[in-house]
Coordinates of C-alpha atoms in Angstrom, one line a residue:
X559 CA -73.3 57.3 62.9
X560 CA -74.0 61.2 63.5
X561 CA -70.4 61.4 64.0
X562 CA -68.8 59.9 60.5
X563 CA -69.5 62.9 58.7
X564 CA -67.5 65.0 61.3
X565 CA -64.6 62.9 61.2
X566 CA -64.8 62.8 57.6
X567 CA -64.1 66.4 57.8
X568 CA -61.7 66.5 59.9
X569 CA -59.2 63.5 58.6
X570 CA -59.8 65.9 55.0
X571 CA -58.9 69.2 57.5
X572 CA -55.8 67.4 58.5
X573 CA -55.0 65.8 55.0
X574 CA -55.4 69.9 53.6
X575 CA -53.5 71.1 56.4
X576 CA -50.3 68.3 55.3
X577 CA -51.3 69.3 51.8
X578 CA -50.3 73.2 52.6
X579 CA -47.3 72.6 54.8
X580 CA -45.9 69.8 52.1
X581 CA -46.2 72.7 49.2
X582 CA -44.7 75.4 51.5
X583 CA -42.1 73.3 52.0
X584 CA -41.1 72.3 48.7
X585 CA -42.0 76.2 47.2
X586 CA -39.1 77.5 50.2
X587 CA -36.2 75.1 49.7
X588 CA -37.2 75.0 45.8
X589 CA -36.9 78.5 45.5
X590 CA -33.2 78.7 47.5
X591 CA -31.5 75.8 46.5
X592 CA -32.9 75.0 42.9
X593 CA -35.3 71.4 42.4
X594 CA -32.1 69.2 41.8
X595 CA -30.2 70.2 44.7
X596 CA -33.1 69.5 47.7
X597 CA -34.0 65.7 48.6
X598 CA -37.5 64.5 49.5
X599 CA -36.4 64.0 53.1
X600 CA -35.2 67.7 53.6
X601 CA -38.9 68.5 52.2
X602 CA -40.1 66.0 54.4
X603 CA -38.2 67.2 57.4
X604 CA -39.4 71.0 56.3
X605 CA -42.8 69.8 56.3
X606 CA -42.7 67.9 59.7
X607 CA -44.5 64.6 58.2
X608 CA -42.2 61.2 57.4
X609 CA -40.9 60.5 54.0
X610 CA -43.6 57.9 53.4
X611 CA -46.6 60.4 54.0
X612 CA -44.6 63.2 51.4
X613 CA -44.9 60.0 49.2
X614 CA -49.0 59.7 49.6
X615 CA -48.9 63.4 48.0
X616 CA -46.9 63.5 45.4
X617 CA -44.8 60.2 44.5
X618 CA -41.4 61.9 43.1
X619 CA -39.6 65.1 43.4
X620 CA -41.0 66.1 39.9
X621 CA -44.5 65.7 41.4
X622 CA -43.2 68.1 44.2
X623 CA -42.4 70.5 41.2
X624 CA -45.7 70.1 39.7
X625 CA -47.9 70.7 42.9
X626 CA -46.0 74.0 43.7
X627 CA -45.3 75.7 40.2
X628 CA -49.1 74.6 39.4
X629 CA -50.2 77.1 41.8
X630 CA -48.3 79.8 40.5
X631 CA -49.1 79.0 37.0
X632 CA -53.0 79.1 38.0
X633 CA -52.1 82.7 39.4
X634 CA -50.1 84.0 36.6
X635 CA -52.4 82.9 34.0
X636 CA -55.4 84.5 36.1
X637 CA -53.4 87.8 36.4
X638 CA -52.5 87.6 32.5
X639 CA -56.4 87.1 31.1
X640 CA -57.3 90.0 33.8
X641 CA -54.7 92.4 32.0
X642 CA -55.7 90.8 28.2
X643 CA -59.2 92.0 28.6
X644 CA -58.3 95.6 28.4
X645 CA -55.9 95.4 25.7
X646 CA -56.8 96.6 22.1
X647 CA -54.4 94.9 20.1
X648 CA -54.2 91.2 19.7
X649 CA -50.5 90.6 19.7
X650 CA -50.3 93.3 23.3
X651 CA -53.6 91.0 24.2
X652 CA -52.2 87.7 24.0
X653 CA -48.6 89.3 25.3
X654 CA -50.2 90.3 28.6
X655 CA -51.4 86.8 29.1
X656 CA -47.9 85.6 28.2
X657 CA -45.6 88.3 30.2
X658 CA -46.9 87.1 33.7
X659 CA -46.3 83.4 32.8
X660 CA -43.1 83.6 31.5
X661 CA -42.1 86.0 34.4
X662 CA -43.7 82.8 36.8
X663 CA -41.6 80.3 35.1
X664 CA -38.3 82.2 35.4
X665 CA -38.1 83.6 38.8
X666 CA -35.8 80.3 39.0
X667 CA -35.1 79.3 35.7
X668 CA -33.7 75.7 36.1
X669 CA -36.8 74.8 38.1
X670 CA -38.7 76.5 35.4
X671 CA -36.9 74.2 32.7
X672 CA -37.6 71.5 35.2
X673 CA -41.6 72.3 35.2
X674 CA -41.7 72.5 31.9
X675 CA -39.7 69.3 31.0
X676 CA -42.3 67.2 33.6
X677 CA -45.4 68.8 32.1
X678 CA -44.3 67.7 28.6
X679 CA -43.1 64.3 29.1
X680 CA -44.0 63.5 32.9
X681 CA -46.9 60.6 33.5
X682 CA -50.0 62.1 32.7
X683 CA -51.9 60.0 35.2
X684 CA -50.3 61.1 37.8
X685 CA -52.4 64.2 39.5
X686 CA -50.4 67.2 39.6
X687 CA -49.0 66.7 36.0
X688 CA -52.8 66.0 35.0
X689 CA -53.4 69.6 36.9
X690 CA -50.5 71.1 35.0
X691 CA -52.1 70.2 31.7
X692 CA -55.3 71.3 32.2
X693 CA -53.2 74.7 33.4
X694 CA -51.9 74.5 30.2
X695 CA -55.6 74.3 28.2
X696 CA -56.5 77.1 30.1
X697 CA -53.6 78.9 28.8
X698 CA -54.7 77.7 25.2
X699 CA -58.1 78.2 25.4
X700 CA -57.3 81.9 26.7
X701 CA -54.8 83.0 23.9
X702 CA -57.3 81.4 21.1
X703 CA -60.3 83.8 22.4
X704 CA -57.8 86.6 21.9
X705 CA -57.0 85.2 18.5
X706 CA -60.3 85.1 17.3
X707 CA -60.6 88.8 18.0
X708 CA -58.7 88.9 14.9
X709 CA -61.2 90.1 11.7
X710 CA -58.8 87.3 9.2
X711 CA -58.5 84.5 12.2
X712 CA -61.5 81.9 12.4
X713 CA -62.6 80.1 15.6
X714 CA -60.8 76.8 14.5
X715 CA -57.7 78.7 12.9
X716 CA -57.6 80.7 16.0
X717 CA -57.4 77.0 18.4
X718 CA -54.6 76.1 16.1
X719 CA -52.7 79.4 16.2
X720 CA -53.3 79.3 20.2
X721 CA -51.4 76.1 20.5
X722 CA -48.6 77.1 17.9
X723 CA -48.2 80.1 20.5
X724 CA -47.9 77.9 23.3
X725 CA -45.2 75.7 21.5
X726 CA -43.6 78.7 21.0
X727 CA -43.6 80.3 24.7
X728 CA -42.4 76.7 26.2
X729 CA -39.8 75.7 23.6
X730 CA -38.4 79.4 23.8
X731 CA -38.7 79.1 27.7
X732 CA -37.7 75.4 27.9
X733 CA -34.4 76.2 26.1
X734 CA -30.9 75.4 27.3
X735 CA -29.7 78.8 25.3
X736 CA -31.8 81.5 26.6
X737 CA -31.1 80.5 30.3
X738 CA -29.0 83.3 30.6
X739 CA -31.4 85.9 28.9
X740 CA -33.6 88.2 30.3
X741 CA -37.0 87.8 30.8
X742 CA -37.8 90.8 29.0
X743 CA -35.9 89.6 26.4
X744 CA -37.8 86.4 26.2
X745 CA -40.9 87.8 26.0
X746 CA -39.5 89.7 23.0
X747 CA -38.8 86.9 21.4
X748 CA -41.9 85.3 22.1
X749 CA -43.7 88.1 20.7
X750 CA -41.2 88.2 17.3
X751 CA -42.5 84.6 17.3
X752 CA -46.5 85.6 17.6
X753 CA -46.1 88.6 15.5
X754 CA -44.8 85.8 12.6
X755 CA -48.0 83.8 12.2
X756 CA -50.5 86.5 12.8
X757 CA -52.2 87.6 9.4
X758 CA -50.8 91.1 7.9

């Protein structure tokens, strides 16, 4: 009996360990070939496990999606709330936690699209997407503190505004249109967007 405990923690070493190489694998031929062009064998393959322990992870390719952009959403937002706290103004405040996740989402913009599209609509009881929306809370609850810094903008007005922003920032990135734009210019028009709603 001494021993189940070590065994316990080794089957959940080895189970982290397929964990990391599955999301290294996906992240790599993600990143170079784009989300719709690379099969769950060739992640599989990547990964060195079979097809039916990728499948124990995450159950489709837009799973795959979730578990790796998660991770760099978690990181963005992180870097963005670090920079907010040091801002003065509340539109540059709730830009600086904006400018790193847009930047995240666009470093390939159809798998960005992609992300986007399977947080939105993707099955919510599935773990990575439940993962992606708490992400996404975060992100809320991080621009409404920033809000409420705001002398005319209450606590409750402030959640509200927070999640307008977020529409904004996913609708503006999520579109088919501004694929070809800039990420600077993005964020520009995110922040003609933020500007809009904030009292004068």
């Amino acid at each position: 009996m001494p021993l189940a405990p070590q065994s316990i923690g080794r089957r959940e070493r080895n189970k982290q360990a397929k964990l990391e190489r599955i999301t290294a694998a996906a992240s790599e031929l993600f990143a170079t070939q784009g989300v719709d062009e690379v099969t769950t064998q060739q992640i599989a393959d990547k990964a060195d496990i079979g097809a039916g322990t990728l499948f124990l992870y995450a159950k489709t390719k837009g799973e795959l999606l979730l578990l790796v952009q998660n991770a760099h959403y978690a990181t963005a937002l992180a870097s963005g709330r670090a920079a907010a706290e040091t801002v003065p103004s509340v539109l540059d405040a709730v830009l600086a936690i904006v400018r790193p996740v847009v930047a995240c989402n666009r470093v390939q913009v159809d798998n960005g699209r992609t992300y986007l599209r399977e947080m939105l609509f993707g099955d919510p009881s599935e773990p990575h997407h439940a993962e992606a929306l708490k992400i996404s809370a975060r992100t809320e609850q991080a621009v409404a503190g920033i809000l409420s810094r705001h002398e005319a903008i209450t606590e409750a007005d402030a959640a509200t505004l927070a999640r307008v922003v977020l529409s904004s920032m996913f609708m503006t990135m999520a579109s088919g249109a501004n694929s070809p734009v800039s990420t600077e210019e993005i964020i520009e028009r995110i922040r003609g967007q933020i500007a809009a709603i904030l009292p004068h």
